[in-house]
């Protein structure tokens, strides 16, 4: 007790998970490849594909977890933040499913869930810890005092770190989402080949819009001299861009750790799948006396496993919602 079914549909991944007494026993993720050729997620297409994916994903998750729908004790779902049309599919499905089976509903905040993914597997961070949450839509340094007591102490003023990866990839003519591809090419390149300026932002906030423009101008200038510049130096460009983004992210995290005197440090969100970020952070464990927590790959990018674990902790607190609940494109902690 309890067995919770969880639904995630905030962006372009339809995901369904099962949490059995705090353990994730299924985490099905249906990726949408339809957006690859558009250079970004097309909201209308995303919600249509969610509608096609959701029922098979639920059936698959229940089969993998070896539970029947009659054994479920609650349904958790992502309420927001995210694309409204995408959220609507998951929220409507969760509400009808719960109504039909007479189950309580649990509304989960997607950004909190990215952080709570750290409570799926051992080792788990100890409160209070700092979490750098880096995804396609968010870049936040969060002071996590308890499961549902979180405070954003720094965040991006414009683009998110994932956008910096994806927009650079677009400049380099790589398909969407470009983050994983930059990561892949970076492995064969020299991170010190090109230097990009670090944004000078006060405090613990970030900015990536100027960084993206700097890359755009750099590539344009190089291409004037050699039209095949990108093709010839792709690995070095990717390695240098990744090195810069990772440095920008970790410099502020270092500052936050010092300011709050916290050594329990975690990362979460899609960009935490980046090998450069993971490796550099792990190296800092020793040099900075930190204890570093990095989620397993399947729990970094959008997934319902993290919604399920957040739902589990809300279940323990008796935090349920009624059938009137609606999705929220923007949602604070
Ligand atoms: O958390 P997430 O799956 O979705 C949002 O909630 O936004 O994050 C998606 C973002 C995309 O920008 C994607 O390019 C980036 O995470 N991403 C990566 C890597 N894997 C995913 N960025 C860099 N390196 C990766 N390996
Ligand atoms: Zn996300």
Short mmCIF file of C-alpha atoms and ligand atoms in Angstrom, two decimals:
data_model
loop_
_atom_site.label_atom_id
_atom_site.label_comp_id
_atom_site.label_asym_id
_atom_site.label_seq_id
_atom_site.Cartn_x
_atom_site.Cartn_y
_atom_site.Cartn_z
CA UNK A 1 0.00 0.00 0.00
CA UNK A 2 -0.42 2.33 -1.79
CA UNK A 3 -0.28 1.45 -5.49
CA UNK A 4 -0.34 4.65 -7.57
CA UNK A 5 -0.73 5.11 -11.32
CA UNK A 6 1.00 8.28 -12.55
CA UNK A 7 0.54 10.19 -15.81
CA UNK A 8 2.97 12.74 -17.31
CA UNK A 9 2.05 14.72 -20.45
CA UNK A 10 3.42 18.23 -19.89
CA UNK A 11 5.46 18.51 -23.09
CA UNK A 12 6.27 15.98 -25.81
CA UNK A 13 6.67 12.77 -23.81
CA UNK A 14 3.65 10.64 -22.92
CA UNK A 15 4.70 8.72 -19.86
CA UNK A 16 2.91 6.41 -17.43
CA UNK A 17 4.39 4.88 -14.28
CA UNK A 18 3.34 2.70 -11.38
CA UNK A 19 4.58 3.24 -7.83
CA UNK A 20 4.04 0.33 -5.44
CA UNK A 21 4.65 1.35 -1.83
CA UNK A 22 7.38 3.86 -2.76
CA UNK A 23 9.03 1.68 -5.42
CA UNK A 24 8.71 2.46 -9.13
CA UNK A 25 7.65 -0.81 -10.78
CA UNK A 26 6.97 0.58 -14.28
CA UNK A 27 8.03 3.73 -16.13
CA UNK A 28 6.83 3.70 -19.73
CA UNK A 29 7.96 6.65 -21.88
CA UNK A 30 6.51 7.15 -25.38
CA UNK A 31 8.73 9.66 -27.18
CA UNK A 32 7.25 11.86 -29.88
CA UNK A 33 9.54 11.93 -32.91
CA UNK A 34 7.11 14.06 -34.93
CA UNK A 35 8.76 17.32 -33.73
CA UNK A 36 12.26 16.47 -34.99
CA UNK A 37 11.85 18.25 -38.30
CA UNK A 38 10.35 21.43 -36.87
CA UNK A 39 13.24 22.54 -34.65
CA UNK A 40 11.02 22.49 -31.55
CA UNK A 41 7.84 21.07 -30.04
CA UNK A 42 4.66 21.95 -31.98
CA UNK A 43 1.99 22.18 -29.23
CA UNK A 44 -0.96 21.13 -31.42
CA UNK A 45 0.88 18.06 -32.71
CA UNK A 46 2.07 17.18 -29.19
CA UNK A 47 -1.44 17.04 -27.74
CA UNK A 48 -2.72 14.93 -30.64
CA UNK A 49 0.09 12.40 -30.19
CA UNK A 50 -0.57 12.31 -26.42
CA UNK A 51 -4.15 11.29 -27.23
CA UNK A 52 -2.90 8.41 -29.37
CA UNK A 53 -0.27 7.29 -26.87
CA UNK A 54 -1.97 7.54 -23.52
CA UNK A 55 -4.20 4.43 -23.45
CA UNK A 56 -1.53 2.02 -24.77
CA UNK A 57 1.02 3.54 -22.35
CA UNK A 58 -1.33 2.95 -19.39
CA UNK A 59 -1.96 -0.64 -20.49
CA UNK A 60 1.76 -1.26 -20.92
CA UNK A 61 2.67 0.26 -17.54
CA UNK A 62 0.06 -1.87 -15.71
CA UNK A 63 1.30 -4.99 -17.51
CA UNK A 64 4.96 -4.27 -16.65
CA UNK A 65 4.08 -3.56 -13.00
CA UNK A 66 1.89 -6.70 -12.97
CA UNK A 67 -1.05 -4.91 -11.35
CA UNK A 68 -4.67 -4.70 -12.48
CA UNK A 69 -6.46 -1.36 -12.47
CA UNK A 70 -8.69 -2.62 -9.66
CA UNK A 71 -5.66 -2.87 -7.36
CA UNK A 72 -4.81 0.84 -7.71
CA UNK A 73 -5.24 3.18 -4.74
CA UNK A 74 -4.80 6.59 -6.44
CA UNK A 75 -4.08 8.35 -9.73
CA UNK A 76 -1.37 11.03 -9.83
CA UNK A 77 -0.94 13.39 -12.78
CA UNK A 78 1.12 16.40 -13.86
CA UNK A 79 -1.00 19.51 -13.33
CA UNK A 80 1.67 21.93 -14.60
CA UNK A 81 3.76 23.75 -15.61
CA UNK A 82 3.78 22.79 -19.27
CA UNK A 83 1.99 23.15 -22.60
CA UNK A 84 -1.71 23.58 -21.90
CA UNK A 85 -2.91 21.33 -24.74
CA UNK A 86 -0.51 18.58 -23.69
CA UNK A 87 -1.39 18.86 -20.01
CA UNK A 88 -5.10 18.73 -20.84
CA UNK A 89 -4.79 15.25 -22.31
CA UNK A 90 -3.12 13.81 -19.18
CA UNK A 91 -5.35 15.70 -16.75
CA UNK A 92 -8.57 14.70 -18.56
CA UNK A 93 -7.46 11.09 -18.78
CA UNK A 94 -6.48 10.96 -15.09
CA UNK A 95 -9.79 12.51 -14.03
CA UNK A 96 -11.95 10.14 -16.09
CA UNK A 97 -9.89 7.12 -15.05
CA UNK A 98 -10.17 8.08 -11.37
CA UNK A 99 -13.90 8.76 -11.71
CA UNK A 100 -14.56 5.42 -13.38
CA UNK A 101 -12.62 3.49 -10.73
CA UNK A 102 -13.62 5.70 -7.79
CA UNK A 103 -9.98 6.57 -6.97
CA UNK A 104 -8.56 9.69 -5.32
CA UNK A 105 -6.64 12.13 -7.52
CA UNK A 106 -3.21 13.63 -6.79
CA UNK A 107 -2.11 16.79 -8.66
CA UNK A 108 1.68 17.00 -9.08
CA UNK A 109 3.90 19.98 -9.88
CA UNK A 110 6.25 18.89 -12.69
CA UNK A 111 9.23 20.94 -11.42
CA UNK A 112 8.89 19.59 -7.88
CA UNK A 113 8.66 16.10 -9.35
CA UNK A 114 11.97 16.54 -11.25
CA UNK A 115 13.57 17.19 -7.84
CA UNK A 116 11.69 14.40 -6.06
CA UNK A 117 13.06 11.95 -8.65
CA UNK A 118 15.98 11.81 -6.19
CA UNK A 119 13.75 9.81 -3.84
CA UNK A 120 13.20 6.95 -6.29
CA UNK A 121 16.52 5.15 -5.73
CA UNK A 122 19.29 5.15 -3.12
CA UNK A 123 21.35 7.15 -2.31
CA UNK A 124 18.84 9.87 -1.46
CA UNK A 125 19.86 13.43 -0.55
CA UNK A 126 19.40 14.67 3.00
CA UNK A 127 17.38 17.83 3.71
CA UNK A 128 18.24 20.63 3.27
CA UNK A 129 19.91 20.21 -0.12
CA UNK A 130 20.44 22.38 -3.18
CA UNK A 131 19.09 21.18 -6.51
CA UNK A 132 20.05 22.61 -9.88
CA UNK A 133 16.97 21.91 -12.01
CA UNK A 134 17.82 22.26 -15.68
CA UNK A 135 15.30 21.42 -18.38
CA UNK A 136 13.99 22.67 -21.71
CA UNK A 137 11.83 25.29 -20.02
CA UNK A 138 13.49 25.93 -16.64
CA UNK A 139 16.84 26.66 -15.03
CA UNK A 140 16.56 26.99 -11.27
CA UNK A 141 18.67 26.61 -8.16
CA UNK A 142 16.26 25.30 -5.55
CA UNK A 143 16.79 25.12 -1.80
CA UNK A 144 14.94 21.93 -0.85
CA UNK A 145 14.05 22.00 2.86
CA UNK A 146 11.56 19.12 2.76
CA UNK A 147 9.58 17.08 0.19
CA UNK A 148 7.17 19.94 -0.46
CA UNK A 149 9.03 22.86 1.09
CA UNK A 150 11.15 24.26 -1.73
CA UNK A 151 12.45 27.74 -2.42
CA UNK A 152 13.86 29.00 -5.73
CA UNK A 153 17.03 30.92 -4.84
CA UNK A 154 18.21 31.55 -8.41
CA UNK A 155 16.73 31.16 -11.88
CA UNK A 156 17.13 32.15 -15.48
CA UNK A 157 15.99 35.61 -16.50
CA UNK A 158 15.41 34.51 -20.10
CA UNK A 159 16.25 31.21 -21.86
CA UNK A 160 16.62 27.89 -20.05
CA UNK A 161 19.82 25.82 -20.22
CA UNK A 162 18.03 23.22 -22.37
CA UNK A 163 17.05 25.98 -24.78
CA UNK A 164 20.68 27.11 -24.96
CA UNK A 165 21.59 23.55 -26.03
CA UNK A 166 18.63 23.20 -28.42
CA UNK A 167 19.02 26.64 -30.02
CA UNK A 168 22.76 26.11 -30.53
CA UNK A 169 21.93 22.78 -32.14
CA UNK A 170 19.49 24.55 -34.47
CA UNK A 171 22.23 27.04 -35.47
CA UNK A 172 24.40 23.99 -36.22
CA UNK A 173 21.59 22.45 -38.33
CA UNK A 174 21.08 19.54 -35.93
CA UNK A 175 17.52 18.17 -35.40
CA UNK A 176 15.38 18.82 -32.28
CA UNK A 177 16.03 18.14 -29.42
CA UNK A 178 19.66 19.07 -29.98
CA UNK A 179 20.92 18.70 -26.38
CA UNK A 180 21.63 14.95 -26.59
CA UNK A 181 23.35 15.41 -29.99
CA UNK A 182 25.63 18.19 -28.75
CA UNK A 183 26.50 15.87 -25.86
CA UNK A 184 27.30 13.07 -28.33
CA UNK A 185 29.53 15.17 -30.66
CA UNK A 186 31.17 16.92 -27.69
CA UNK A 187 32.69 13.61 -26.63
CA UNK A 188 35.06 13.72 -29.65
CA UNK A 189 35.89 17.43 -29.46
CA UNK A 190 38.21 19.80 -27.65
CA UNK A 191 36.28 21.80 -25.01
CA UNK A 192 38.88 24.57 -25.07
CA UNK A 193 38.88 25.02 -28.88
CA UNK A 194 36.62 28.11 -28.77
CA UNK A 195 35.79 30.47 -25.94
CA UNK A 196 32.33 31.94 -25.35
CA UNK A 197 31.68 34.76 -22.90
CA UNK A 198 30.15 33.96 -19.51
CA UNK A 199 27.06 36.14 -18.87
CA UNK A 200 27.70 38.67 -16.11
CA UNK A 201 24.53 38.39 -14.03
CA UNK A 202 24.36 39.41 -10.38
CA UNK A 203 23.49 37.00 -7.58
CA UNK A 204 22.35 33.47 -8.29
CA UNK A 205 20.36 34.14 -11.46
CA UNK A 206 21.22 33.00 -14.97
CA UNK A 207 20.88 34.39 -18.48
CA UNK A 208 21.38 32.43 -21.69
CA UNK A 209 19.94 34.69 -24.38
CA UNK A 210 23.17 36.67 -24.95
CA UNK A 211 25.15 33.45 -24.94
CA UNK A 212 23.00 32.04 -27.74
CA UNK A 213 23.42 35.26 -29.77
CA UNK A 214 27.20 35.14 -29.25
CA UNK A 215 27.27 31.63 -30.72
CA UNK A 216 25.11 32.70 -33.65
CA UNK A 217 27.49 35.58 -34.53
CA UNK A 218 30.56 33.43 -33.98
CA UNK A 219 29.29 30.78 -36.44
CA UNK A 220 28.22 33.42 -38.99
CA UNK A 221 31.64 35.06 -38.88
CA UNK A 222 33.49 31.79 -39.21
CA UNK A 223 31.26 30.73 -42.11
CA UNK A 224 32.12 33.95 -43.97
CA UNK A 225 35.73 32.77 -44.06
CA UNK A 226 34.91 29.09 -44.54
CA UNK A 227 31.35 27.98 -45.48
CA UNK A 228 32.17 24.43 -44.35
CA UNK A 229 33.32 25.59 -40.88
CA UNK A 230 30.52 23.85 -38.93
CA UNK A 231 30.89 20.61 -40.82
CA UNK A 232 34.68 20.54 -40.32
CA UNK A 233 34.70 21.54 -36.65
CA UNK A 234 31.39 20.19 -35.34
CA UNK A 235 32.93 18.19 -32.49
CA UNK A 236 35.07 21.10 -31.25
CA UNK A 237 32.14 23.54 -31.46
CA UNK A 238 29.86 21.17 -29.52
CA UNK A 239 32.53 20.44 -26.91
CA UNK A 240 33.25 24.16 -26.41
CA UNK A 241 29.56 25.13 -26.19
CA UNK A 242 28.88 22.33 -23.72
CA UNK A 243 31.93 23.25 -21.65
CA UNK A 244 30.72 26.87 -21.46
CA UNK A 245 27.13 26.00 -20.51
CA UNK A 246 28.31 23.55 -17.85
CA UNK A 247 30.67 26.18 -16.42
CA UNK A 248 27.95 28.84 -16.32
CA UNK A 249 25.60 26.40 -14.56
CA UNK A 250 28.13 25.16 -12.02
CA UNK A 251 29.67 28.54 -11.18
CA UNK A 252 26.32 29.77 -9.82
CA UNK A 253 25.73 26.46 -8.08
CA UNK A 254 29.11 26.83 -6.36
CA UNK A 255 28.13 30.32 -5.29
CA UNK A 256 24.80 29.08 -3.91
CA UNK A 257 26.48 26.23 -2.01
CA UNK A 258 28.84 28.72 -0.40
CA UNK A 259 26.11 31.23 0.40
CA UNK A 260 23.79 28.65 1.98
CA UNK A 261 26.66 26.55 3.41
CA UNK A 262 25.17 23.38 1.96
CA UNK A 263 27.21 20.41 0.77
CA UNK A 264 24.32 18.11 -0.27
CA UNK A 265 24.09 18.96 -3.99
CA UNK A 266 21.70 17.50 -6.58
CA UNK A 267 20.85 18.03 -10.23
CA UNK A 268 17.56 17.28 -11.97
CA UNK A 269 15.72 17.80 -15.26
CA UNK A 270 16.49 16.85 -18.85
CA UNK A 271 19.86 18.62 -19.04
CA UNK A 272 21.07 16.60 -16.03
CA UNK A 273 21.37 13.75 -18.56
CA UNK A 274 24.31 15.71 -20.06
CA UNK A 275 27.55 13.77 -19.62
CA UNK A 276 29.67 16.95 -19.36
CA UNK A 277 27.50 18.26 -16.51
CA UNK A 278 27.41 14.89 -14.73
CA UNK A 279 31.17 14.32 -14.98
CA UNK A 280 32.16 17.84 -13.97
CA UNK A 281 29.80 17.74 -11.01
CA UNK A 282 31.14 14.37 -9.91
CA UNK A 283 34.68 15.74 -10.06
CA UNK A 284 33.56 18.62 -7.82
CA UNK A 285 32.39 16.15 -5.19
CA UNK A 286 35.97 15.70 -4.09
CA UNK A 287 37.36 19.16 -4.84
CA UNK A 288 34.51 20.94 -2.98
CA UNK A 289 33.73 18.39 -0.27
CA UNK A 290 30.20 17.94 -1.65
CA UNK A 291 27.95 14.92 -1.64
CA UNK A 292 26.57 14.87 -5.18
CA UNK A 293 23.27 13.25 -6.29
CA UNK A 294 22.48 12.57 -9.94
CA UNK A 295 19.30 10.74 -10.98
CA UNK A 296 19.41 7.62 -13.20
CA UNK A 297 19.06 8.56 -16.90
CA UNK A 298 15.44 7.41 -17.22
CA UNK A 299 14.44 9.79 -14.38
CA UNK A 300 16.28 12.88 -15.77
CA UNK A 301 14.23 13.73 -18.86
CA UNK A 302 10.45 13.91 -18.60
CA UNK A 303 9.03 10.72 -17.13
CA UNK A 304 6.07 9.60 -15.04
CA UNK A 305 8.30 7.79 -12.51
CA UNK A 306 9.05 11.16 -10.92
CA UNK A 307 5.31 12.04 -10.94
CA UNK A 308 4.62 8.71 -9.24
CA UNK A 309 7.16 9.25 -6.44
CA UNK A 310 5.89 12.81 -5.88
CA UNK A 311 2.36 11.37 -5.87
CA UNK A 312 3.39 8.76 -3.32
CA UNK A 313 4.68 11.42 -0.89
CA UNK A 314 1.53 13.49 -1.43
CA UNK A 315 -0.56 10.35 -0.77
CA UNK A 316 1.23 9.90 2.57
CA UNK A 317 0.32 13.48 3.44
CA UNK A 318 -3.31 12.99 2.33
CA UNK A 319 -2.91 15.71 -0.29
CA UNK A 320 -5.69 14.96 -2.82
CA UNK A 321 -7.69 17.08 -5.29
CA UNK A 322 -11.27 16.88 -6.57
CA UNK A 323 -12.68 16.42 -10.06
CA UNK A 324 -12.81 20.20 -10.60
CA UNK A 325 -9.01 20.41 -10.89
CA UNK A 326 -7.71 21.91 -14.15
CA UNK A 327 -4.22 22.06 -15.72
CA UNK A 328 -1.97 25.06 -15.16
CA UNK A 329 0.47 26.12 -17.91
CA UNK A 330 2.31 28.19 -15.32
CA UNK A 331 2.55 26.81 -11.81
CA UNK A 332 4.68 27.82 -8.85
CA UNK A 333 5.86 25.53 -6.06
O1 LIG B 1 13.13 17.90 -18.45
P1 LIG B 1 12.99 17.73 -19.91
O2 LIG B 1 12.91 16.33 -20.47
O3 LIG B 1 11.72 18.47 -20.44
C1 LIG B 1 11.29 19.68 -19.94
O4 LIG B 1 10.60 19.67 -18.88
O5 LIG B 1 11.68 20.70 -20.57
O6 LIG B 1 14.20 18.51 -20.60
C2 LIG B 1 14.35 18.55 -21.99
C3 LIG B 1 15.63 19.29 -22.31
C4 LIG B 1 15.82 19.58 -23.80
O7 LIG B 1 16.19 20.92 -23.95
C5 LIG B 1 16.95 18.63 -24.19
O8 LIG B 1 17.74 19.10 -25.26
C6 LIG B 1 17.74 18.57 -22.91
O9 LIG B 1 16.77 18.52 -21.89
N1 LIG B 1 18.61 17.40 -22.85
C7 LIG B 1 19.97 17.47 -22.88
C8 LIG B 1 20.44 16.14 -22.84
N2 LIG B 1 19.36 15.30 -22.76
C9 LIG B 1 18.26 16.10 -22.76
N3 LIG B 1 20.77 18.54 -22.95
C10 LIG B 1 22.10 18.29 -22.99
N4 LIG B 1 22.63 17.06 -22.95
C11 LIG B 1 21.86 15.95 -22.88
N5 LIG B 1 22.40 14.73 -22.84
ZN1 LIG B 2 10.64 18.40 -17.38
#
